[in-house]
mmCIF file with all atom_site columns, C-alpha atoms and ligand atoms in Angstrom:
data_model
loop_
_atom_site.group_PDB
_atom_site.id
_atom_site.type_symbol
_atom_site.label_atom_id
_atom_site.label_alt_id
_atom_site.label_comp_id
_atom_site.label_asym_id
_atom_site.label_entity_id
_atom_site.label_seq_id
_atom_site.pdbx_PDB_ins_code
_atom_site.Cartn_x
_atom_site.Cartn_y
_atom_site.Cartn_z
_atom_site.occupancy
_atom_site.B_iso_or_equiv
_atom_site.pdbx_formal_charge
_atom_site.auth_seq_id
_atom_site.auth_comp_id
_atom_site.auth_asym_id
_atom_site.auth_atom_id
_atom_site.pdbx_PDB_model_num
ATOM   1   C  CA  . MET A 1 1   ? -84.170 31.859 -26.101 1.00 47.00 ? 1   MET A CA  1
ATOM   2   C  CA  . THR A 1 2   ? -84.672 28.125 -27.070 1.00 50.00 ? 2   THR A CA  1
ATOM   3   C  CA  . ASN A 1 3   ? -82.310 27.160 -30.230 1.00 56.00 ? 3   ASN A CA  1
ATOM   4   C  CA  . PRO A 1 4   ? -82.699 23.413 -30.751 1.00 52.00 ? 4   PRO A CA  1
ATOM   5   C  CA  . ARG A 1 5   ? -78.948 24.316 -31.505 1.00 52.00 ? 5   ARG A CA  1
ATOM   6   C  CA  . ASP A 1 6   ? -78.895 24.482 -27.572 1.00 57.00 ? 6   ASP A CA  1
ATOM   7   C  CA  . GLU A 1 7   ? -80.078 21.290 -26.397 1.00 62.00 ? 7   GLU A CA  1
ATOM   8   C  CA  . GLY A 1 8   ? -78.097 18.331 -28.029 1.00 68.00 ? 8   GLY A CA  1
ATOM   9   C  CA  . ALA A 1 9   ? -80.107 18.307 -31.170 1.00 77.00 ? 9   ALA A CA  1
ATOM   10  C  CA  . PRO A 1 10  ? -77.331 17.408 -33.524 1.00 93.00 ? 10  PRO A CA  1
ATOM   11  C  CA  . LEU A 1 11  ? -77.989 19.516 -36.658 1.00 96.00 ? 11  LEU A CA  1
ATOM   12  C  CA  . TRP A 1 12  ? -76.618 16.407 -39.073 1.00 97.00 ? 12  TRP A CA  1
ATOM   13  C  CA  . GLN A 1 13  ? -77.071 13.066 -38.649 1.00 97.00 ? 13  GLN A CA  1
ATOM   14  C  CA  . ASP A 1 14  ? -75.159 10.910 -41.830 1.00 97.00 ? 14  ASP A CA  1
ATOM   15  C  CA  . GLY A 1 15  ? -75.202 13.949 -44.018 1.00 98.00 ? 15  GLY A CA  1
ATOM   16  C  CA  . TRP A 1 16  ? -79.229 14.241 -43.433 1.00 98.00 ? 16  TRP A CA  1
ATOM   17  C  CA  . TYR A 1 17  ? -79.924 17.826 -42.089 1.00 98.00 ? 17  TYR A CA  1
ATOM   18  C  CA  . ALA A 1 18  ? -82.189 18.222 -39.113 1.00 97.00 ? 18  ALA A CA  1
ATOM   19  C  CA  . PHE A 1 19  ? -84.177 21.069 -40.274 1.00 97.00 ? 19  PHE A CA  1
ATOM   20  C  CA  . ALA A 1 20  ? -85.099 19.465 -43.641 1.00 98.00 ? 20  ALA A CA  1
ATOM   21  C  CA  . ARG A 1 21  ? -88.164 17.703 -45.185 1.00 98.00 ? 21  ARG A CA  1
ATOM   22  C  CA  . ARG A 1 22  ? -86.625 14.129 -45.387 1.00 98.00 ? 22  ARG A CA  1
ATOM   23  C  CA  . LEU A 1 23  ? -87.722 12.747 -48.780 1.00 98.00 ? 23  LEU A CA  1
ATOM   24  C  CA  . GLN A 1 24  ? -85.222 9.792  -49.809 1.00 98.00 ? 24  GLN A CA  1
ATOM   25  C  CA  . SER A 1 25  ? -84.585 9.556  -53.335 1.00 98.00 ? 25  SER A CA  1
ATOM   26  C  CA  . PRO A 1 26  ? -82.748 6.336  -55.056 1.00 98.00 ? 26  PRO A CA  1
ATOM   27  C  CA  . ASN A 1 27  ? -80.982 8.328  -57.428 1.00 98.00 ? 27  ASN A CA  1
ATOM   28  C  CA  . PHE A 1 28  ? -77.430 8.613  -55.314 1.00 98.00 ? 28  PHE A CA  1
ATOM   29  C  CA  . SER A 1 29  ? -74.135 6.729  -55.267 1.00 98.00 ? 29  SER A CA  1
ATOM   30  C  CA  . SER A 1 30  ? -71.275 7.061  -52.817 1.00 98.00 ? 30  SER A CA  1
ATOM   31  C  CA  . ARG A 1 31  ? -68.418 9.634  -53.082 1.00 98.00 ? 31  ARG A CA  1
ATOM   32  C  CA  . PRO A 1 32  ? -65.190 8.669  -54.369 1.00 98.00 ? 32  PRO A CA  1
ATOM   33  C  CA  . ALA A 1 33  ? -62.920 7.754  -52.124 1.00 96.00 ? 33  ALA A CA  1
ATOM   34  C  CA  . GLY A 1 34  ? -61.101 11.085 -50.716 1.00 95.00 ? 34  GLY A CA  1
ATOM   35  C  CA  . ALA A 1 35  ? -63.618 12.959 -52.485 1.00 96.00 ? 35  ALA A CA  1
ATOM   36  C  CA  . GLN A 1 36  ? -63.367 16.970 -50.681 1.00 96.00 ? 36  GLN A CA  1
ATOM   37  C  CA  . THR A 1 37  ? -66.732 18.065 -50.984 1.00 98.00 ? 37  THR A CA  1
ATOM   38  C  CA  . ASP A 1 38  ? -66.222 22.000 -51.127 1.00 98.00 ? 38  ASP A CA  1
ATOM   39  C  CA  . LEU A 1 39  ? -68.615 23.084 -53.722 1.00 98.00 ? 39  LEU A CA  1
ATOM   40  C  CA  . ILE A 1 40  ? -72.182 24.198 -53.489 1.00 98.00 ? 40  ILE A CA  1
ATOM   41  C  CA  . VAL A 1 41  ? -74.012 24.045 -56.963 1.00 98.00 ? 41  VAL A CA  1
ATOM   42  C  CA  . VAL A 1 42  ? -76.953 26.346 -57.279 1.00 98.00 ? 42  VAL A CA  1
ATOM   43  C  CA  . HIS A 1 43  ? -79.915 25.305 -59.688 1.00 98.00 ? 43  HIS A CA  1
ATOM   44  C  CA  . SER A 1 44  ? -83.088 26.279 -60.747 1.00 98.00 ? 44  SER A CA  1
ATOM   45  C  CA  . ILE A 1 45  ? -86.424 23.838 -61.446 1.00 98.00 ? 45  ILE A CA  1
ATOM   46  C  CA  . SER A 1 46  ? -89.795 23.773 -61.609 1.00 98.00 ? 46  SER A CA  1
ATOM   47  C  CA  . LEU A 1 47  ? -92.214 21.365 -62.945 1.00 97.00 ? 47  LEU A CA  1
ATOM   48  C  CA  . PRO A 1 48  ? -93.778 22.084 -65.385 1.00 97.00 ? 48  PRO A CA  1
ATOM   49  C  CA  . PRO A 1 49  ? -91.946 24.734 -66.163 1.00 96.00 ? 49  PRO A CA  1
ATOM   50  C  CA  . GLY A 1 50  ? -92.538 27.883 -64.290 1.00 97.00 ? 50  GLY A CA  1
ATOM   51  C  CA  . GLU A 1 51  ? -95.886 25.962 -62.613 1.00 97.00 ? 51  GLU A CA  1
ATOM   52  C  CA  . TYR A 1 52  ? -95.291 26.460 -58.508 1.00 98.00 ? 52  TYR A CA  1
ATOM   53  C  CA  . GLY A 1 53  ? -96.157 24.499 -55.728 1.00 96.00 ? 53  GLY A CA  1
ATOM   54  C  CA  . GLY A 1 54  ? -97.217 20.813 -57.255 1.00 97.00 ? 54  GLY A CA  1
ATOM   55  C  CA  . ASP A 1 55  ? -95.183 18.124 -56.473 1.00 98.00 ? 55  ASP A CA  1
ATOM   56  C  CA  . GLU A 1 56  ? -94.132 17.255 -59.773 1.00 98.00 ? 56  GLU A CA  1
ATOM   57  C  CA  . VAL A 1 57  ? -89.976 17.386 -58.266 1.00 98.00 ? 57  VAL A CA  1
ATOM   58  C  CA  . GLN A 1 58  ? -90.509 15.736 -55.712 1.00 98.00 ? 58  GLN A CA  1
ATOM   59  C  CA  . ARG A 1 59  ? -91.644 12.952 -57.841 1.00 98.00 ? 59  ARG A CA  1
ATOM   60  C  CA  . LEU A 1 60  ? -89.030 13.517 -60.429 1.00 98.00 ? 60  LEU A CA  1
ATOM   61  C  CA  . PHE A 1 61  ? -86.015 13.021 -57.849 1.00 98.00 ? 61  PHE A CA  1
ATOM   62  C  CA  . THR A 1 62  ? -87.658 9.963  -56.729 1.00 98.00 ? 62  THR A CA  1
ATOM   63  C  CA  . ASN A 1 63  ? -88.809 8.505  -60.168 1.00 97.00 ? 63  ASN A CA  1
ATOM   64  C  CA  . THR A 1 64  ? -92.645 8.657  -59.155 1.00 97.00 ? 64  THR A CA  1
ATOM   65  C  CA  . LEU A 1 65  ? -93.330 11.533 -61.907 1.00 97.00 ? 65  LEU A CA  1
ATOM   66  C  CA  . ASP A 1 66  ? -95.941 10.675 -64.398 1.00 96.00 ? 66  ASP A CA  1
ATOM   67  C  CA  . TRP A 1 67  ? -94.047 10.941 -67.576 1.00 96.00 ? 67  TRP A CA  1
ATOM   68  C  CA  . HIS A 1 68  ? -97.510 11.399 -69.901 1.00 95.00 ? 68  HIS A CA  1
ATOM   69  C  CA  . ALA A 1 69  ? -99.138 14.022 -67.349 1.00 95.00 ? 69  ALA A CA  1
ATOM   70  C  CA  . HIS A 1 70  ? -97.917 16.788 -68.969 1.00 96.00 ? 70  HIS A CA  1
ATOM   71  C  CA  . SER A 1 71  ? -96.218 17.629 -72.747 1.00 96.00 ? 71  SER A CA  1
ATOM   72  C  CA  . ALA A 1 72  ? -93.332 19.123 -71.040 1.00 94.00 ? 72  ALA A CA  1
ATOM   73  C  CA  . PHE A 1 73  ? -92.332 16.354 -69.593 1.00 96.00 ? 73  PHE A CA  1
ATOM   74  C  CA  . LYS A 1 74  ? -91.850 14.241 -72.963 1.00 93.00 ? 74  LYS A CA  1
ATOM   75  C  CA  . ALA A 1 75  ? -88.637 15.834 -72.987 1.00 92.00 ? 75  ALA A CA  1
ATOM   76  C  CA  . ILE A 1 76  ? -87.154 14.543 -69.666 1.00 93.00 ? 76  ILE A CA  1
ATOM   77  C  CA  . GLU A 1 77  ? -88.732 10.799 -69.955 1.00 95.00 ? 77  GLU A CA  1
ATOM   78  C  CA  . GLY A 1 78  ? -86.790 8.708  -67.742 1.00 94.00 ? 78  GLY A CA  1
ATOM   79  C  CA  . LEU A 1 79  ? -84.119 10.570 -66.474 1.00 94.00 ? 79  LEU A CA  1
ATOM   80  C  CA  . THR A 1 80  ? -82.874 9.477  -63.000 1.00 97.00 ? 80  THR A CA  1
ATOM   81  C  CA  . VAL A 1 81  ? -82.077 12.639 -61.337 1.00 98.00 ? 81  VAL A CA  1
ATOM   82  C  CA  . SER A 1 82  ? -81.383 14.054 -57.793 1.00 98.00 ? 82  SER A CA  1
ATOM   83  C  CA  . ALA A 1 83  ? -80.198 16.844 -55.595 1.00 98.00 ? 83  ALA A CA  1
ATOM   84  C  CA  . HIS A 1 84  ? -79.720 17.076 -52.101 1.00 98.00 ? 84  HIS A CA  1
ATOM   85  C  CA  . PHE A 1 85  ? -81.832 19.827 -51.055 1.00 98.00 ? 85  PHE A CA  1
ATOM   86  C  CA  . TYR A 1 86  ? -84.480 21.461 -52.623 1.00 98.00 ? 86  TYR A CA  1
ATOM   87  C  CA  . ILE A 1 87  ? -86.397 25.164 -51.659 1.00 98.00 ? 87  ILE A CA  1
ATOM   88  C  CA  . ARG A 1 88  ? -89.695 26.066 -52.673 1.00 98.00 ? 88  ARG A CA  1
ATOM   89  C  CA  . ARG A 1 89  ? -91.042 29.583 -53.557 1.00 98.00 ? 89  ARG A CA  1
ATOM   90  C  CA  . GLY A 1 90  ? -91.937 30.377 -49.790 1.00 98.00 ? 90  GLY A CA  1
ATOM   91  C  CA  . GLY A 1 91  ? -88.522 28.934 -48.368 1.00 98.00 ? 91  GLY A CA  1
ATOM   92  C  CA  . GLU A 1 92  ? -89.751 25.256 -47.380 1.00 98.00 ? 92  GLU A CA  1
ATOM   93  C  CA  . LEU A 1 93  ? -86.674 23.082 -47.635 1.00 98.00 ? 93  LEU A CA  1
ATOM   94  C  CA  . TRP A 1 94  ? -86.334 19.111 -48.619 1.00 98.00 ? 94  TRP A CA  1
ATOM   95  C  CA  . GLN A 1 95  ? -83.803 17.066 -48.894 1.00 98.00 ? 95  GLN A CA  1
ATOM   96  C  CA  . PHE A 1 96  ? -83.762 13.986 -50.925 1.00 98.00 ? 96  PHE A CA  1
ATOM   97  C  CA  . VAL A 1 97  ? -79.899 12.664 -50.836 1.00 98.00 ? 97  VAL A CA  1
ATOM   98  C  CA  . SER A 1 98  ? -77.414 12.689 -47.837 1.00 98.00 ? 98  SER A CA  1
ATOM   99  C  CA  . CYS A 1 99  ? -74.906 15.521 -48.488 1.00 98.00 ? 99  CYS A CA  1
ATOM   100 C  CA  . ASP A 1 100 ? -72.531 12.286 -47.678 1.00 98.00 ? 100 ASP A CA  1
ATOM   101 C  CA  . ASP A 1 101 ? -73.556 10.503 -50.478 1.00 98.00 ? 101 ASP A CA  1
ATOM   102 C  CA  . ARG A 1 102 ? -73.489 11.673 -54.019 1.00 98.00 ? 102 ARG A CA  1
ATOM   103 C  CA  . ALA A 1 103 ? -76.703 13.525 -56.101 1.00 98.00 ? 103 ALA A CA  1
ATOM   104 C  CA  . TRP A 1 104 ? -77.283 13.032 -59.467 1.00 98.00 ? 104 TRP A CA  1
ATOM   105 C  CA  . HIS A 1 105 ? -77.923 16.926 -60.384 1.00 98.00 ? 105 HIS A CA  1
ATOM   106 C  CA  . ALA A 1 106 ? -74.358 18.210 -61.959 1.00 98.00 ? 106 ALA A CA  1
ATOM   107 C  CA  . GLY A 1 107 ? -74.274 15.920 -65.472 1.00 97.00 ? 107 GLY A CA  1
ATOM   108 C  CA  . VAL A 1 108 ? -70.806 16.389 -67.678 1.00 98.00 ? 108 VAL A CA  1
ATOM   109 C  CA  . SER A 1 109 ? -69.274 19.453 -65.684 1.00 98.00 ? 109 SER A CA  1
ATOM   110 C  CA  . GLN A 1 110 ? -66.331 20.933 -64.390 1.00 97.00 ? 110 GLN A CA  1
ATOM   111 C  CA  . TYR A 1 111 ? -64.687 23.590 -62.057 1.00 97.00 ? 111 TYR A CA  1
ATOM   112 C  CA  . ARG A 1 112 ? -61.971 24.848 -59.909 1.00 95.00 ? 112 ARG A CA  1
ATOM   113 C  CA  . GLY A 1 113 ? -60.025 22.316 -61.860 1.00 95.00 ? 113 GLY A CA  1
ATOM   114 C  CA  . ARG A 1 114 ? -61.636 19.017 -61.295 1.00 96.00 ? 114 ARG A CA  1
ATOM   115 C  CA  . ALA A 1 115 ? -64.087 17.697 -63.644 1.00 97.00 ? 115 ALA A CA  1
ATOM   116 C  CA  . ASN A 1 116 ? -67.657 15.446 -62.814 1.00 98.00 ? 116 ASN A CA  1
ATOM   117 C  CA  . CYS A 1 117 ? -68.631 18.131 -59.800 1.00 98.00 ? 117 CYS A CA  1
ATOM   118 C  CA  . ASN A 1 118 ? -71.430 15.324 -58.587 1.00 98.00 ? 118 ASN A CA  1
ATOM   119 C  CA  . ASP A 1 119 ? -68.375 13.612 -56.739 1.00 98.00 ? 119 ASP A CA  1
ATOM   120 C  CA  . ASP A 1 120 ? -67.327 16.148 -54.570 1.00 98.00 ? 120 ASP A CA  1
ATOM   121 C  CA  . SER A 1 121 ? -70.570 18.971 -54.698 1.00 98.00 ? 121 SER A CA  1
ATOM   122 C  CA  . ILE A 1 122 ? -73.687 20.036 -53.015 1.00 98.00 ? 122 ILE A CA  1
ATOM   123 C  CA  . GLY A 1 123 ? -76.583 20.358 -55.311 1.00 98.00 ? 123 GLY A CA  1
ATOM   124 C  CA  . ILE A 1 124 ? -79.743 22.944 -54.318 1.00 98.00 ? 124 ILE A CA  1
ATOM   125 C  CA  . GLU A 1 125 ? -82.193 23.164 -56.428 1.00 98.00 ? 125 GLU A CA  1
ATOM   126 C  CA  . LEU A 1 126 ? -84.651 26.729 -56.099 1.00 98.00 ? 126 LEU A CA  1
ATOM   127 C  CA  . GLU A 1 127 ? -87.857 26.307 -57.293 1.00 98.00 ? 127 GLU A CA  1
ATOM   128 C  CA  . GLY A 1 128 ? -87.908 28.862 -60.171 1.00 98.00 ? 128 GLY A CA  1
ATOM   129 C  CA  . VAL A 1 129 ? -87.273 29.191 -64.018 1.00 98.00 ? 129 VAL A CA  1
ATOM   130 C  CA  . ALA A 1 130 ? -83.993 30.041 -64.914 1.00 97.00 ? 130 ALA A CA  1
ATOM   131 C  CA  . GLY A 1 131 ? -83.223 33.712 -65.607 1.00 95.00 ? 131 GLY A CA  1
ATOM   132 C  CA  . GLU A 1 132 ? -86.068 34.843 -63.664 1.00 97.00 ? 132 GLU A CA  1
ATOM   133 C  CA  . PRO A 1 133 ? -86.348 36.308 -60.378 1.00 98.00 ? 133 PRO A CA  1
ATOM   134 C  CA  . PHE A 1 134 ? -86.170 34.116 -56.944 1.00 98.00 ? 134 PHE A CA  1
ATOM   135 C  CA  . GLU A 1 135 ? -88.586 35.102 -53.449 1.00 98.00 ? 135 GLU A CA  1
ATOM   136 C  CA  . PRO A 1 136 ? -86.974 36.565 -50.799 1.00 98.00 ? 136 PRO A CA  1
ATOM   137 C  CA  . ALA A 1 137 ? -87.791 33.623 -48.361 1.00 98.00 ? 137 ALA A CA  1
ATOM   138 C  CA  . GLN A 1 138 ? -85.436 30.847 -50.701 1.00 98.00 ? 138 GLN A CA  1
ATOM   139 C  CA  . TYR A 1 139 ? -82.910 33.577 -50.147 1.00 98.00 ? 139 TYR A CA  1
ATOM   140 C  CA  . GLU A 1 140 ? -83.237 33.386 -46.671 1.00 98.00 ? 140 GLU A CA  1
ATOM   141 C  CA  . ALA A 1 141 ? -83.576 29.766 -46.792 1.00 98.00 ? 141 ALA A CA  1
ATOM   142 C  CA  . MET A 1 142 ? -80.305 29.330 -49.392 1.00 98.00 ? 142 MET A CA  1
ATOM   143 C  CA  . ALA A 1 143 ? -78.169 31.700 -46.663 1.00 98.00 ? 143 ALA A CA  1
ATOM   144 C  CA  . ALA A 1 144 ? -79.298 29.558 -43.375 1.00 98.00 ? 144 ALA A CA  1
ATOM   145 C  CA  . LEU A 1 145 ? -78.781 25.869 -45.476 1.00 98.00 ? 145 LEU A CA  1
ATOM   146 C  CA  . CYS A 1 146 ? -75.245 27.246 -46.952 1.00 98.00 ? 146 CYS A CA  1
ATOM   147 C  CA  . ALA A 1 147 ? -73.998 28.500 -43.430 1.00 98.00 ? 147 ALA A CA  1
ATOM   148 C  CA  . VAL A 1 148 ? -74.964 24.951 -41.526 1.00 98.00 ? 148 VAL A CA  1
ATOM   149 C  CA  . ILE A 1 149 ? -73.505 22.965 -44.629 1.00 98.00 ? 149 ILE A CA  1
ATOM   150 C  CA  . ALA A 1 150 ? -70.258 24.662 -43.976 1.00 98.00 ? 150 ALA A CA  1
ATOM   151 C  CA  . GLN A 1 151 ? -70.420 23.806 -40.227 1.00 96.00 ? 151 GLN A CA  1
ATOM   152 C  CA  . ARG A 1 152 ? -70.062 20.275 -41.424 1.00 96.00 ? 152 ARG A CA  1
ATOM   153 C  CA  . TYR A 1 153 ? -68.353 20.650 -44.942 1.00 97.00 ? 153 TYR A CA  1
ATOM   154 C  CA  . ASP A 1 154 ? -65.050 22.754 -45.689 1.00 97.00 ? 154 ASP A CA  1
ATOM   155 C  CA  . VAL A 1 155 ? -67.084 24.873 -48.479 1.00 98.00 ? 155 VAL A CA  1
ATOM   156 C  CA  . GLN A 1 156 ? -64.526 27.222 -50.357 1.00 97.00 ? 156 GLN A CA  1
ATOM   157 C  CA  . HIS A 1 157 ? -66.842 27.435 -53.752 1.00 98.00 ? 157 HIS A CA  1
ATOM   158 C  CA  . VAL A 1 158 ? -70.337 28.433 -54.827 1.00 98.00 ? 158 VAL A CA  1
ATOM   159 C  CA  . ALA A 1 159 ? -71.696 28.469 -58.269 1.00 98.00 ? 159 ALA A CA  1
ATOM   160 C  CA  . GLY A 1 160 ? -74.509 27.857 -60.706 1.00 98.00 ? 160 GLY A CA  1
ATOM   161 C  CA  . HIS A 1 161 ? -75.248 24.931 -62.787 1.00 98.00 ? 161 HIS A CA  1
ATOM   162 C  CA  . GLU A 1 162 ? -74.461 27.570 -65.569 1.00 97.00 ? 162 GLU A CA  1
ATOM   163 C  CA  . HIS A 1 163 ? -70.649 28.097 -64.428 1.00 97.00 ? 163 HIS A CA  1
ATOM   164 C  CA  . ILE A 1 164 ? -70.303 24.594 -64.191 1.00 97.00 ? 164 ILE A CA  1
ATOM   165 C  CA  . ALA A 1 165 ? -71.532 23.171 -67.274 1.00 97.00 ? 165 ALA A CA  1
ATOM   166 C  CA  . PRO A 1 166 ? -71.349 26.419 -69.429 1.00 96.00 ? 166 PRO A CA  1
ATOM   167 C  CA  . GLY A 1 167 ? -73.071 26.221 -72.859 1.00 95.00 ? 167 GLY A CA  1
ATOM   168 C  CA  . ARG A 1 168 ? -74.975 23.153 -71.730 1.00 97.00 ? 168 ARG A CA  1
ATOM   169 C  CA  . LYS A 1 169 ? -77.140 24.646 -68.884 1.00 97.00 ? 169 LYS A CA  1
ATOM   170 C  CA  . ARG A 1 170 ? -78.078 28.263 -67.803 1.00 97.00 ? 170 ARG A CA  1
ATOM   171 C  CA  . ASP A 1 171 ? -79.674 27.883 -64.602 1.00 98.00 ? 171 ASP A CA  1
ATOM   172 C  CA  . PRO A 1 172 ? -80.151 29.792 -62.057 1.00 98.00 ? 172 PRO A CA  1
ATOM   173 C  CA  . GLY A 1 173 ? -79.645 32.354 -64.679 1.00 97.00 ? 173 GLY A CA  1
ATOM   174 C  CA  . ALA A 1 174 ? -79.289 36.402 -64.406 1.00 96.00 ? 174 ALA A CA  1
ATOM   175 C  CA  . GLY A 1 175 ? -81.909 36.218 -62.155 1.00 97.00 ? 175 GLY A CA  1
ATOM   176 C  CA  . PHE A 1 176 ? -80.152 35.102 -59.203 1.00 97.00 ? 176 PHE A CA  1
ATOM   177 C  CA  . ASP A 1 177 ? -78.814 37.454 -57.106 1.00 96.00 ? 177 ASP A CA  1
ATOM   178 C  CA  . TRP A 1 178 ? -75.080 36.249 -56.199 1.00 96.00 ? 178 TRP A CA  1
ATOM   179 C  CA  . ALA A 1 179 ? -74.112 39.347 -54.565 1.00 95.00 ? 179 ALA A CA  1
ATOM   180 C  CA  . ARG A 1 180 ? -77.044 39.154 -52.420 1.00 96.00 ? 180 ARG A CA  1
ATOM   181 C  CA  . LEU A 1 181 ? -75.999 35.880 -51.344 1.00 97.00 ? 181 LEU A CA  1
ATOM   182 C  CA  . GLN A 1 182 ? -72.448 36.819 -51.105 1.00 96.00 ? 182 GLN A CA  1
ATOM   183 C  CA  . ALA A 1 183 ? -73.408 39.354 -48.477 1.00 95.00 ? 183 ALA A CA  1
ATOM   184 C  CA  . ASP A 1 184 ? -76.154 37.367 -46.399 1.00 96.00 ? 184 ASP A CA  1
ATOM   185 C  CA  . LEU A 1 185 ? -73.181 34.973 -46.162 1.00 97.00 ? 185 LEU A CA  1
ATOM   186 C  CA  . GLY A 1 186 ? -70.222 37.121 -45.574 1.00 97.00 ? 186 GLY A CA  1
ATOM   187 C  CA  . TRP A 1 187 ? -67.978 34.714 -47.461 1.00 97.00 ? 187 TRP A CA  1
ATOM   188 C  CA  . PRO A 1 188 ? -64.998 35.865 -49.337 1.00 95.00 ? 188 PRO A CA  1
ATOM   189 C  CA  . PRO A 1 189 ? -66.281 37.721 -52.820 1.00 94.00 ? 189 PRO A CA  1
ATOM   190 C  CA  . ALA A 1 190 ? -63.440 34.595 -54.343 1.00 94.00 ? 190 ALA A CA  1
ATOM   191 C  CA  . TRP A 1 191 ? -65.559 31.960 -53.333 1.00 96.00 ? 191 TRP A CA  1
ATOM   192 C  CA  . PHE A 1 192 ? -68.287 33.161 -55.863 1.00 96.00 ? 192 PHE A CA  1
ATOM   193 C  CA  . PRO A 1 193 ? -68.636 33.126 -59.551 1.00 93.00 ? 193 PRO A CA  1
ATOM   194 C  CA  . ALA A 1 194 ? -67.385 36.845 -61.157 1.00 81.00 ? 194 ALA A CA  1
ATOM   195 C  CA  . ALA A 1 195 ? -71.123 37.820 -61.289 1.00 65.00 ? 195 ALA A CA  1
ATOM   196 C  CA  . ALA A 1 196 ? -70.977 38.632 -57.570 1.00 60.00 ? 196 ALA A CA  1
ATOM   197 C  CA  . GLN A 1 197 ? -67.726 40.187 -57.402 1.00 58.00 ? 197 GLN A CA  1
ATOM   198 C  CA  . ALA A 1 198 ? -69.140 42.822 -59.882 1.00 54.00 ? 198 ALA A CA  1
HETATM 199 ZN ZN1 . ZN  B 2 .   ? -79.295 22.703 -62.762 1.00 96.28 ? 1   ZN  B ZN1 1
#
């Protein structure tokens, strides 16, 4: 079997994953000195909400979205945001920010006793709608991605945006199967939100 990992191709280069489509976002900053990147934050996003397959999310993360193209964009006009990764309905993986840098996905947040989760987390956006189901291909891509992230970063927590900003955010919501992700990864239940341990 030929596996690129056996041929010396590095999986990571300066925080960029070799097997993601790379589209650099200007929306990032440096992590604070000494930041311990030990948290993966799961999000859901689609633009316009519930419409899949377009390039609006990539445009949002690169500040090239036409705010007037859809009435739903009014509510987010002028936002400068990003995530490290974006997984489409078919499992296609994009990366916008080096994992060594701080992407702007979490906002006001707190988890495992620490605030400002952007400082020391990696954000993964799933193409979807909060509360609705996600595709098998997305779980497969997600599990593979989490596993390679954990090869490079000392991950000890996986949580949803809803868990790090409760009351303010509700993604990825009840349609995301935490127990499935936990089982796919074989990571300790304690690394996941309580929902995964039910
Ligand atoms: Zn989110």
